[in-house]
Short mmCIF file of C-alpha atoms in Angstrom, two decimals:
data_model
loop_
_atom_site.label_atom_id
_atom_site.label_comp_id
_atom_site.label_asym_id
_atom_site.label_seq_id
_atom_site.Cartn_x
_atom_site.Cartn_y
_atom_site.Cartn_z
CA ASP A 1 -254.72 -54.02 -32.11
CA GLY A 2 -251.47 -54.54 -30.24
CA GLY A 3 -249.79 -51.65 -28.46
CA ILE A 4 -252.73 -49.27 -28.38
CA THR A 5 -255.44 -49.48 -25.76
CA GLN A 6 -258.74 -47.68 -25.72
CA SER A 7 -261.08 -47.70 -22.80
CA PRO A 8 -263.84 -48.36 -22.25
CA LYS A 9 -265.05 -50.51 -25.16
CA TYR A 10 -268.65 -49.34 -24.70
CA LEU A 11 -269.68 -46.03 -23.17
CA PHE A 12 -273.14 -44.65 -22.48
CA ARG A 13 -273.89 -41.04 -21.62
CA LYS A 14 -276.83 -38.73 -21.28
CA GLU A 15 -277.19 -35.85 -23.67
CA GLY A 16 -275.55 -32.69 -22.39
CA GLN A 17 -272.72 -34.44 -20.56
CA ASN A 18 -269.08 -34.23 -21.56
CA VAL A 19 -267.29 -37.56 -21.85
CA THR A 20 -263.60 -38.41 -22.19
CA LEU A 21 -262.32 -41.36 -24.20
CA SER A 22 -258.95 -42.80 -23.27
CA CYS A 23 -256.17 -43.76 -25.69
CA GLU A 24 -252.77 -45.06 -24.59
CA GLN A 25 -249.91 -46.43 -26.70
CA ASN A 26 -246.69 -48.18 -25.72
CA LEU A 27 -245.19 -48.19 -29.22
CA ASN A 28 -243.09 -45.06 -28.67
CA HIS A 29 -244.84 -43.45 -31.62
CA ASP A 30 -244.60 -39.73 -32.11
CA ALA A 31 -247.98 -39.18 -33.72
CA MET A 32 -251.47 -40.01 -32.52
CA TYR A 33 -254.87 -39.63 -34.14
CA TRP A 34 -258.57 -39.73 -33.37
CA TYR A 35 -261.11 -40.87 -35.96
CA ARG A 36 -264.84 -41.12 -35.93
CA GLN A 37 -266.55 -43.93 -37.84
CA ASP A 38 -270.19 -43.87 -38.87
CA PRO A 39 -271.86 -46.49 -41.08
CA GLY A 40 -271.22 -45.83 -44.76
CA GLN A 41 -268.95 -42.83 -44.11
CA GLY A 42 -265.60 -44.44 -43.53
CA LEU A 43 -263.13 -42.80 -41.17
CA ARG A 44 -263.20 -39.10 -40.48
CA LEU A 45 -260.26 -37.42 -38.78
CA ILE A 46 -261.13 -35.47 -35.64
CA TYR A 47 -257.73 -34.39 -34.25
CA TYR A 48 -254.14 -35.46 -34.57
CA SER A 49 -250.90 -34.76 -32.76
CA GLN A 50 -247.41 -35.19 -34.15
CA ILE A 51 -245.58 -34.17 -30.99
CA VAL A 52 -246.22 -33.73 -27.29
CA ASN A 53 -248.04 -30.50 -26.36
CA ASP A 54 -249.09 -29.88 -29.94
CA PHE A 55 -252.15 -30.98 -31.93
CA GLN A 56 -254.08 -30.00 -35.03
CA LYS A 57 -257.73 -30.07 -35.99
CA GLY A 58 -258.85 -32.63 -38.49
CA ASP A 59 -261.89 -32.52 -40.73
CA ILE A 60 -264.56 -32.68 -38.00
CA ALA A 61 -263.06 -31.11 -34.85
CA GLU A 62 -266.12 -29.09 -33.82
CA GLY A 63 -267.51 -30.31 -30.50
CA TYR A 64 -264.36 -32.22 -29.59
CA SER A 65 -261.22 -31.39 -27.64
CA VAL A 66 -257.92 -33.19 -27.01
CA SER A 67 -254.73 -32.91 -25.02
CA ARG A 68 -251.25 -34.37 -25.50
CA GLU A 69 -249.38 -33.93 -22.24
CA LYS A 70 -247.51 -37.24 -22.55
CA LYS A 71 -246.20 -39.08 -25.58
CA GLU A 72 -248.15 -42.20 -24.61
CA SER A 73 -251.55 -40.62 -24.10
CA PHE A 74 -254.02 -38.73 -26.29
CA PRO A 75 -257.44 -38.46 -24.61
CA LEU A 76 -260.46 -37.20 -26.54
CA THR A 77 -263.27 -35.25 -24.89
CA VAL A 78 -266.64 -35.27 -26.58
CA THR A 79 -268.35 -32.12 -25.40
CA SER A 80 -272.02 -31.30 -25.16
CA ALA A 81 -271.51 -29.06 -28.21
CA GLN A 82 -271.11 -32.10 -30.45
CA LYS A 83 -274.52 -32.40 -32.09
CA ASN A 84 -274.45 -36.09 -32.94
CA PRO A 85 -271.88 -37.81 -30.73
CA THR A 86 -273.10 -41.39 -31.02
CA ALA A 87 -270.45 -43.20 -33.08
CA PHE A 88 -267.53 -45.60 -33.03
CA TYR A 89 -264.30 -43.80 -32.11
CA LEU A 90 -260.90 -45.08 -33.18
CA CYS A 91 -257.51 -44.00 -31.92
CA ALA A 92 -254.33 -44.61 -33.91
CA SER A 93 -250.63 -43.91 -33.69
CA SER A 94 -247.73 -43.81 -36.10
CA THR A 95 -244.12 -42.95 -36.49
CA GLY A 96 -243.23 -40.69 -39.36
CA PRO A 97 -240.74 -41.41 -42.12
CA ARG A 98 -239.19 -44.39 -40.28
CA SER A 99 -242.23 -46.51 -41.01
CA SER A 100 -243.61 -44.57 -43.94
CA TYR A 101 -246.42 -43.21 -41.79
CA GLU A 102 -248.16 -46.57 -41.31
CA GLN A 103 -250.82 -46.21 -38.64
CA TYR A 104 -251.65 -48.69 -35.91
CA PHE A 105 -255.17 -48.72 -34.51
CA GLY A 106 -256.70 -49.39 -31.14
CA PRO A 107 -259.80 -51.58 -30.70
CA GLY A 108 -262.19 -48.62 -30.60
CA THR A 109 -264.79 -47.20 -28.21
CA ARG A 110 -268.46 -47.25 -29.09
CA LEU A 111 -270.14 -44.20 -27.60
CA THR A 112 -273.90 -44.02 -27.26
CA VAL A 113 -275.51 -40.78 -26.15
CA THR A 114 -279.21 -40.73 -25.33
CA ALA B 1 -254.49 -32.40 -51.56
CA GLN B 2 -254.75 -36.15 -51.24
CA SER B 3 -257.75 -38.43 -51.52
CA VAL B 4 -258.80 -41.97 -52.30
CA ALA B 5 -261.95 -43.41 -53.83
CA GLN B 6 -263.33 -46.87 -53.31
CA PRO B 7 -265.98 -47.11 -56.00
CA GLU B 8 -267.72 -50.21 -54.66
CA ASP B 9 -269.65 -50.20 -51.38
CA GLN B 10 -269.83 -53.99 -51.42
CA VAL B 11 -268.11 -56.82 -53.24
CA ASN B 12 -269.53 -60.33 -53.26
CA VAL B 13 -267.46 -63.36 -54.21
CA ALA B 14 -267.75 -67.10 -53.82
CA GLU B 15 -265.24 -68.94 -51.68
CA GLY B 16 -262.31 -70.15 -53.73
CA ASN B 17 -262.74 -67.51 -56.42
CA PRO B 18 -260.31 -64.61 -56.89
CA LEU B 19 -261.28 -61.30 -55.34
CA THR B 20 -260.51 -57.69 -56.20
CA VAL B 21 -261.30 -54.61 -54.13
CA LYS B 22 -260.76 -51.41 -56.06
CA CYS B 23 -259.04 -48.20 -54.98
CA THR B 24 -258.07 -45.11 -56.94
CA TYR B 25 -256.13 -42.20 -55.52
CA SER B 26 -255.37 -38.55 -56.15
CA VAL B 27 -252.22 -36.87 -54.84
CA SER B 28 -249.73 -34.28 -55.91
CA GLY B 29 -246.59 -36.17 -56.76
CA ASN B 30 -245.81 -39.68 -55.55
CA PRO B 31 -248.02 -41.56 -53.09
CA TYR B 32 -247.69 -43.83 -50.12
CA LEU B 33 -250.61 -46.27 -50.33
CA PHE B 34 -252.06 -48.58 -47.69
CA TRP B 35 -254.71 -51.24 -47.27
CA TYR B 36 -256.38 -52.00 -43.94
CA VAL B 37 -259.03 -54.54 -42.91
CA GLN B 38 -261.65 -54.13 -40.18
CA TYR B 39 -263.68 -56.90 -38.59
CA PRO B 40 -266.95 -56.00 -36.83
CA ASN B 41 -266.53 -53.82 -33.74
CA ARG B 42 -262.74 -53.93 -34.01
CA GLY B 43 -259.98 -51.53 -34.93
CA LEU B 44 -258.32 -51.49 -38.33
CA GLN B 45 -255.54 -53.96 -39.06
CA PHE B 46 -252.73 -53.18 -41.49
CA LEU B 47 -252.56 -55.46 -44.57
CA LEU B 48 -249.92 -53.97 -46.86
CA LYS B 49 -248.37 -50.80 -48.17
CA TYR B 50 -246.73 -49.41 -51.29
CA ILE B 51 -243.86 -47.03 -50.78
CA THR B 52 -241.64 -47.44 -53.81
CA GLY B 53 -240.17 -50.16 -55.97
CA ASP B 54 -242.01 -53.23 -57.23
CA ASN B 55 -245.55 -52.42 -58.30
CA LEU B 56 -246.86 -55.70 -56.90
CA VAL B 57 -246.93 -55.62 -53.11
CA LYS B 58 -247.55 -58.72 -51.02
CA GLY B 59 -249.10 -58.47 -47.59
CA SER B 60 -250.75 -60.37 -44.78
CA TYR B 61 -253.20 -63.28 -45.12
CA GLY B 62 -252.35 -63.90 -48.78
CA PHE B 63 -253.44 -60.47 -49.98
CA GLU B 64 -251.56 -58.47 -52.58
CA ALA B 65 -252.04 -55.14 -54.31
CA GLU B 66 -250.89 -53.73 -57.60
CA PHE B 67 -249.78 -50.12 -57.90
CA ASN B 68 -250.60 -48.64 -61.29
CA LYS B 69 -249.30 -45.11 -61.65
CA SER B 70 -250.85 -44.40 -65.04
CA GLN B 71 -254.29 -45.39 -63.80
CA THR B 72 -253.69 -44.00 -60.28
CA SER B 73 -254.98 -47.23 -58.83
CA PHE B 74 -254.01 -49.59 -56.03
CA HIS B 75 -256.41 -52.53 -56.21
CA LEU B 76 -256.37 -55.20 -53.51
CA LYS B 77 -256.39 -58.81 -54.73
CA LYS B 78 -256.38 -62.36 -53.47
CA PRO B 79 -256.19 -65.44 -55.72
CA SER B 80 -258.60 -67.57 -53.67
CA ALA B 81 -261.09 -66.01 -51.27
CA LEU B 82 -261.98 -67.46 -47.86
CA VAL B 83 -265.21 -66.98 -45.93
CA SER B 84 -263.05 -65.54 -43.14
CA ASP B 85 -261.95 -62.74 -45.50
CA SER B 86 -265.42 -61.21 -45.13
CA ALA B 87 -264.79 -57.80 -43.58
CA LEU B 88 -264.59 -54.09 -44.30
CA TYR B 89 -261.56 -52.98 -46.32
CA PHE B 90 -260.09 -49.49 -46.37
CA CYS B 91 -257.61 -47.94 -48.78
CA ALA B 92 -255.53 -44.97 -47.59
CA VAL B 93 -253.08 -42.55 -49.19
CA ARG B 94 -250.47 -40.01 -48.21
CA ALA B 95 -248.55 -37.79 -50.58
CA VAL B 96 -244.79 -38.27 -50.26
CA SER B 97 -244.36 -34.52 -50.43
CA ASN B 98 -246.83 -33.85 -47.63
CA SER B 99 -245.26 -32.45 -44.48
CA GLY B 100 -248.02 -33.80 -42.26
CA TYR B 101 -248.31 -37.37 -41.08
CA ALA B 102 -252.03 -37.94 -41.60
CA LEU B 103 -253.43 -40.45 -44.08
CA ASN B 104 -256.62 -40.00 -46.08
CA PHE B 105 -258.91 -43.03 -45.93
CA GLY B 106 -261.53 -44.16 -48.41
CA LYS B 107 -265.08 -44.88 -47.32
CA GLY B 108 -264.46 -48.59 -47.20
CA THR B 109 -265.64 -51.61 -49.19
CA SER B 110 -267.54 -54.42 -47.55
CA LEU B 111 -266.37 -57.81 -48.79
CA LEU B 112 -268.72 -60.76 -48.47
CA VAL B 113 -267.38 -64.20 -49.28
CA THR B 114 -270.06 -66.87 -49.53
CA PRO B 115 -269.47 -70.60 -49.04
#
């Protein structure tokens, strides 16, 4: 997991509350990503950012928001509009052509909303 | 468009036997291909990648993968499985011609190695 930190490891929230998941990297990578993982569904891309102050929606962006104010940080907010937020969330980073787009992952945050 | 398929949800193998985890891909043009492993409640760890060159790629922990362009496959292999290899394995692809950085991941294959 080296170089990418996600906090906290476990997070519990009440339904209707927004919650922000932290992701920090010290790898000097340009690009960062957020994935959601549910049992039997693999990884689904929520948002990604290839440069500071710019980001793009992934396959399941509805109910989520992100910011990329610093190269090292890419926080994800799970809003109350997300209908089924309980999941395991993974953050990743990568360079581009220099490393053939290989992604490095953080340890994940397990979010439980009741 | 780019996508991968992992046709097996689970693979069972006895310790010491060879293992294969299958992956097929679909891209326009040439691919970059990756294998990752995930242990319970952890992030994904990189195992190996195919960019160009030799079709047989060697990676971490004794794993290797064979790129087959005609069959659009990139199967993960290991000559002798260990119980500690039991984990979730993901294949991923990116088209070389794609301007974006994102990879497409398969749904994962759970590998169970029994003593």
